Amino acid sequence: MEITEISPAKNGRRVVSLEDGSSFPLYSREVSVYALRAGSEIAQESLEEIFRDVLLPRAKKRLMYLLQRQDRTEYQLRDKLRRDGYPETVADEAVSYVKSYHYVDDYRYACAYISSQQQTKSRNRIRAGLRQRGISAELIEQALEEVYETEEEELIARLLVRKKYDPETADYREKGRIYRFLAGRGFSSDAIRRVMEQQRNNCR
């Protein structure tokens, strides 16, 4: 593979460009260590060594640093490495590394994002915000269901306490009255049944 250009970049780095259109960043001393020069050939073995021994450890360290500062999605991490000039294969492997230790979890991120935004944004705006962060539509819907269902059931349980509902002594009419009250407040029938059933089981 021919090296077509070695151009200066920020922070003392050089961008090594190859004839296939790909490129990767190295520090000046690393360019010297591997004796890389524009117009010369680089063996596939040397290229793999640079990716494995130089770029991958650096990409992993970069992601760990980013995640220490704030939670991010897989898409955001890959995009950050891409902007830093890392090859796609290196970025994918680095993201897989942090994902294997659960340092990054798109579902966890989505649930946290929804919880922090649900008081001020509509569900559609929340969906749009998560899509911009690279979360899949399937995960978004799962997270929305999880967060809103949990919130809904917690509210139902609090209202049952406020209404002094006792599942052990409540007869059919009392249960129907409570059910209609909760349904009238906009709670889903499934959530009402789950909470009332759970409270009944807890009394056994």
Tab-separated table of C-alpha atoms in Angstrom:
chain	number	residue	atom	x	y	z
A	1	MET	CA	0.000	0.000	0.000
A	2	GLU	CA	1.462	3.358	-1.023
A	3	ILE	CA	1.593	6.325	1.335
A	4	THR	CA	0.362	9.249	-0.750
A	5	GLU	CA	0.793	12.040	1.787
A	6	ILE	CA	1.864	12.813	5.337
A	7	SER	CA	0.354	16.132	6.362
A	8	PRO	CA	0.612	18.138	9.605
A	9	ALA	CA	-2.311	18.151	12.045
A	10	LYS	CA	-3.038	19.601	15.478
A	11	ASN	CA	-1.111	18.809	18.664
A	12	GLY	CA	2.050	17.612	16.967
A	13	ARG	CA	0.330	14.923	14.966
A	14	ARG	CA	0.609	13.880	11.349
A	15	VAL	CA	-2.110	12.445	9.135
A	16	VAL	CA	-0.878	9.516	7.072
A	17	SER	CA	-2.925	9.142	3.874
A	18	LEU	CA	-2.941	5.945	1.805
A	19	GLU	CA	-3.667	5.285	-1.856
A	20	ASP	CA	-7.022	3.642	-1.071
A	21	GLY	CA	-8.289	6.942	0.363
A	22	SER	CA	-7.983	5.934	4.012
A	23	SER	CA	-5.903	7.782	6.586
A	24	PHE	CA	-4.884	7.659	10.238
A	25	PRO	CA	-3.215	9.999	12.766
A	26	LEU	CA	0.227	9.454	14.301
A	27	TYR	CA	2.586	11.611	16.316
A	28	SER	CA	5.736	12.796	14.542
A	29	ARG	CA	7.978	10.453	16.517
A	30	GLU	CA	5.789	7.482	15.551
A	31	VAL	CA	6.080	8.421	11.895
A	32	SER	CA	9.865	8.323	12.377
A	33	VAL	CA	9.814	5.033	14.305
A	34	TYR	CA	7.936	3.295	11.496
A	35	ALA	CA	10.003	5.119	8.833
A	36	LEU	CA	6.915	6.330	7.009
A	37	ARG	CA	7.440	8.622	4.011
A	38	ALA	CA	5.162	9.965	1.319
A	39	GLY	CA	5.611	7.953	-1.862
A	40	SER	CA	6.903	4.861	-0.053
A	41	GLU	CA	5.142	1.561	0.465
A	42	ILE	CA	3.813	0.336	3.805
A	43	ALA	CA	3.418	-3.407	4.264
A	44	GLN	CA	0.058	-4.757	5.399
A	45	GLU	CA	1.814	-6.310	8.386
A	46	SER	CA	3.177	-2.919	9.471
A	47	LEU	CA	-0.216	-1.296	8.971
A	48	GLU	CA	-1.896	-3.897	11.166
A	49	GLU	CA	0.799	-3.429	13.812
A	50	ILE	CA	0.206	0.330	13.883
A	51	PHE	CA	-3.538	-0.172	14.209
A	52	ARG	CA	-3.171	-2.832	16.924
A	53	ASP	CA	-0.298	-1.470	19.015
A	54	VAL	CA	-0.622	2.293	18.572
A	55	LEU	CA	-4.059	3.427	17.445
A	56	LEU	CA	-6.313	0.937	19.253
A	57	PRO	CA	-4.872	1.469	22.773
A	58	ARG	CA	-5.030	5.221	22.184
A	59	ALA	CA	-8.643	5.034	20.980
A	60	LYS	CA	-9.656	2.969	24.026
A	61	LYS	CA	-8.012	5.480	26.339
A	62	ARG	CA	-9.755	8.321	24.522
A	63	LEU	CA	-13.166	6.710	24.971
A	64	MET	CA	-12.540	6.028	28.654
A	65	TYR	CA	-11.680	9.682	29.132
A	66	LEU	CA	-14.840	10.807	27.320
A	67	LEU	CA	-17.051	8.463	29.351
A	68	GLN	CA	-15.566	9.671	32.622
A	69	ARG	CA	-16.823	13.146	31.802
A	70	GLN	CA	-20.356	12.145	30.752
A	71	ASP	CA	-22.447	9.247	29.513
A	72	ARG	CA	-22.540	8.897	25.725
A	73	THR	CA	-24.102	6.660	23.089
A	74	GLU	CA	-22.241	4.250	20.815
A	75	TYR	CA	-22.929	6.564	17.883
A	76	GLN	CA	-21.487	9.565	19.715
A	77	LEU	CA	-18.324	7.652	20.615
A	78	ARG	CA	-17.787	6.388	17.065
A	79	ASP	CA	-18.426	9.864	15.689
A	80	LYS	CA	-15.890	11.367	18.094
A	81	LEU	CA	-13.188	8.884	17.054
A	82	ARG	CA	-14.022	9.423	13.388
A	83	ARG	CA	-13.620	13.170	13.828
A	84	ASP	CA	-10.280	12.522	15.531
A	85	GLY	CA	-9.172	10.642	12.413
A	86	TYR	CA	-9.251	7.058	13.659
A	87	PRO	CA	-9.979	4.372	11.039
A	88	GLU	CA	-13.426	2.793	11.190
A	89	THR	CA	-12.067	-0.630	12.163
A	90	VAL	CA	-10.181	0.866	15.114
A	91	ALA	CA	-13.215	2.883	16.200
A	92	ASP	CA	-15.472	-0.186	16.050
A	93	GLU	CA	-13.074	-2.274	18.125
A	94	ALA	CA	-12.577	0.490	20.695
A	95	VAL	CA	-16.341	0.937	21.106
A	96	SER	CA	-16.779	-2.838	21.434
A	97	TYR	CA	-14.164	-2.783	24.195
A	98	VAL	CA	-15.935	-0.186	26.359
A	99	LYS	CA	-19.287	-1.799	25.578
A	100	SER	CA	-18.048	-5.179	26.839
A	101	TYR	CA	-17.481	-3.609	30.265
A	102	HIS	CA	-20.888	-1.861	30.160
A	103	TYR	CA	-19.217	1.535	30.193
A	104	VAL	CA	-21.540	2.434	27.345
A	105	ASP	CA	-25.147	1.242	27.152
A	106	ASP	CA	-27.563	2.882	24.728
A	107	TYR	CA	-30.633	1.579	26.576
A	108	ARG	CA	-29.388	2.954	29.892
A	109	TYR	CA	-28.567	6.256	28.198
A	110	ALA	CA	-32.050	6.444	26.645
A	111	CYS	CA	-33.811	5.773	29.962
A	112	ALA	CA	-31.732	8.416	31.742
A	113	TYR	CA	-32.357	10.932	28.948
A	114	ILE	CA	-36.115	10.326	29.020
A	115	SER	CA	-36.272	10.675	32.814
A	116	SER	CA	-34.442	14.001	32.666
A	117	GLN	CA	-36.516	15.420	29.790
A	118	GLN	CA	-40.043	14.100	30.299
A	119	GLN	CA	-41.232	17.029	32.428
A	120	THR	CA	-40.387	19.640	29.792
A	121	LYS	CA	-40.562	17.839	26.424
A	122	SER	CA	-43.173	15.841	24.550
A	123	ARG	CA	-42.565	12.223	23.652
A	124	ASN	CA	-42.016	13.186	20.021
A	125	ARG	CA	-39.346	15.724	20.962
A	126	ILE	CA	-37.695	13.147	23.205
A	127	ARG	CA	-37.732	10.639	20.345
A	128	ALA	CA	-36.123	13.202	18.045
A	129	GLY	CA	-33.428	13.998	20.604
A	130	LEU	CA	-32.550	10.335	21.027
A	131	ARG	CA	-32.494	9.722	17.274
A	132	GLN	CA	-30.007	12.581	16.924
A	133	ARG	CA	-27.814	10.745	19.422
A	134	GLY	CA	-27.878	7.597	17.306
A	135	ILE	CA	-30.284	5.519	19.399
A	136	SER	CA	-32.246	2.968	17.371
A	137	ALA	CA	-36.021	3.356	17.066
A	138	GLU	CA	-36.554	-0.001	18.778
A	139	LEU	CA	-34.481	0.960	21.826
A	140	ILE	CA	-36.191	4.351	22.027
A	141	GLU	CA	-39.640	2.754	22.202
A	142	GLN	CA	-38.476	0.188	24.772
A	143	ALA	CA	-37.000	2.923	26.957
A	144	LEU	CA	-40.099	5.125	26.638
A	145	GLU	CA	-42.314	2.232	27.666
A	146	GLU	CA	-40.042	1.359	30.593
A	147	VAL	CA	-39.761	4.889	31.996
A	148	TYR	CA	-43.352	5.983	31.505
A	149	GLU	CA	-44.755	2.654	32.682
A	150	THR	CA	-42.675	2.799	35.862
A	151	GLU	CA	-43.703	6.411	36.508
A	152	GLU	CA	-47.348	5.587	35.833
A	153	GLU	CA	-47.390	2.629	38.205
A	154	GLU	CA	-45.677	4.624	40.953
A	155	LEU	CA	-48.323	7.353	40.626
A	156	ILE	CA	-51.128	4.783	40.738
A	157	ALA	CA	-49.674	3.216	43.889
A	158	ARG	CA	-49.468	6.627	45.581
A	159	LEU	CA	-53.077	7.431	44.660
A	160	LEU	CA	-54.251	4.102	46.061
A	161	VAL	CA	-52.579	4.959	49.356
A	162	ARG	CA	-54.172	8.407	49.318
A	163	LYS	CA	-57.576	6.812	48.669
A	164	LYS	CA	-56.918	4.378	51.539
A	165	TYR	CA	-57.521	1.451	49.223
A	166	ASP	CA	-57.185	-1.897	51.018
A	167	PRO	CA	-57.065	-4.864	48.610
A	168	GLU	CA	-57.885	-7.284	51.448
A	169	THR	CA	-61.187	-5.671	52.389
A	170	ALA	CA	-62.240	-4.041	49.109
A	171	ASP	CA	-65.308	-5.653	47.563
A	172	TYR	CA	-66.234	-5.744	43.888
A	173	ARG	CA	-67.981	-2.344	44.021
A	174	GLU	CA	-65.030	-0.683	45.777
A	175	LYS	CA	-62.571	-2.098	43.252
A	176	GLY	CA	-64.767	-0.881	40.403
A	177	ARG	CA	-65.001	2.593	41.918
A	178	ILE	CA	-61.215	2.809	42.327
A	179	TYR	CA	-60.671	1.491	38.798
A	180	ARG	CA	-63.008	4.120	37.316
A	181	PHE	CA	-61.333	6.850	39.360
A	182	LEU	CA	-57.865	5.912	38.086
A	183	ALA	CA	-59.038	5.450	34.500
A	184	GLY	CA	-60.644	8.881	34.697
A	185	ARG	CA	-57.258	10.314	35.667
A	186	GLY	CA	-55.843	9.006	32.378
A	187	PHE	CA	-54.014	5.901	33.573
A	188	SER	CA	-53.962	2.890	31.242
A	189	SER	CA	-56.103	-0.115	32.117
A	190	ASP	CA	-53.069	-2.417	31.978
A	191	ALA	CA	-51.143	-0.303	34.489
A	192	ILE	CA	-54.138	-0.096	36.848
A	193	ARG	CA	-54.638	-3.866	36.764
A	194	ARG	CA	-50.931	-4.544	37.324
A	195	VAL	CA	-50.713	-2.310	40.393
A	196	MET	CA	-53.955	-3.553	41.941
A	197	GLU	CA	-52.934	-7.162	41.303
A	198	GLN	CA	-49.494	-6.540	42.785
A	199	GLN	CA	-50.986	-5.002	45.923
A	200	ARG	CA	-53.396	-7.914	46.283
A	201	ASN	CA	-50.513	-10.401	45.980
A	202	ASN	CA	-48.460	-8.476	48.543
A	203	CYS	CA	-51.220	-8.979	51.090
A	204	ARG	CA	-51.134	-12.753	50.780
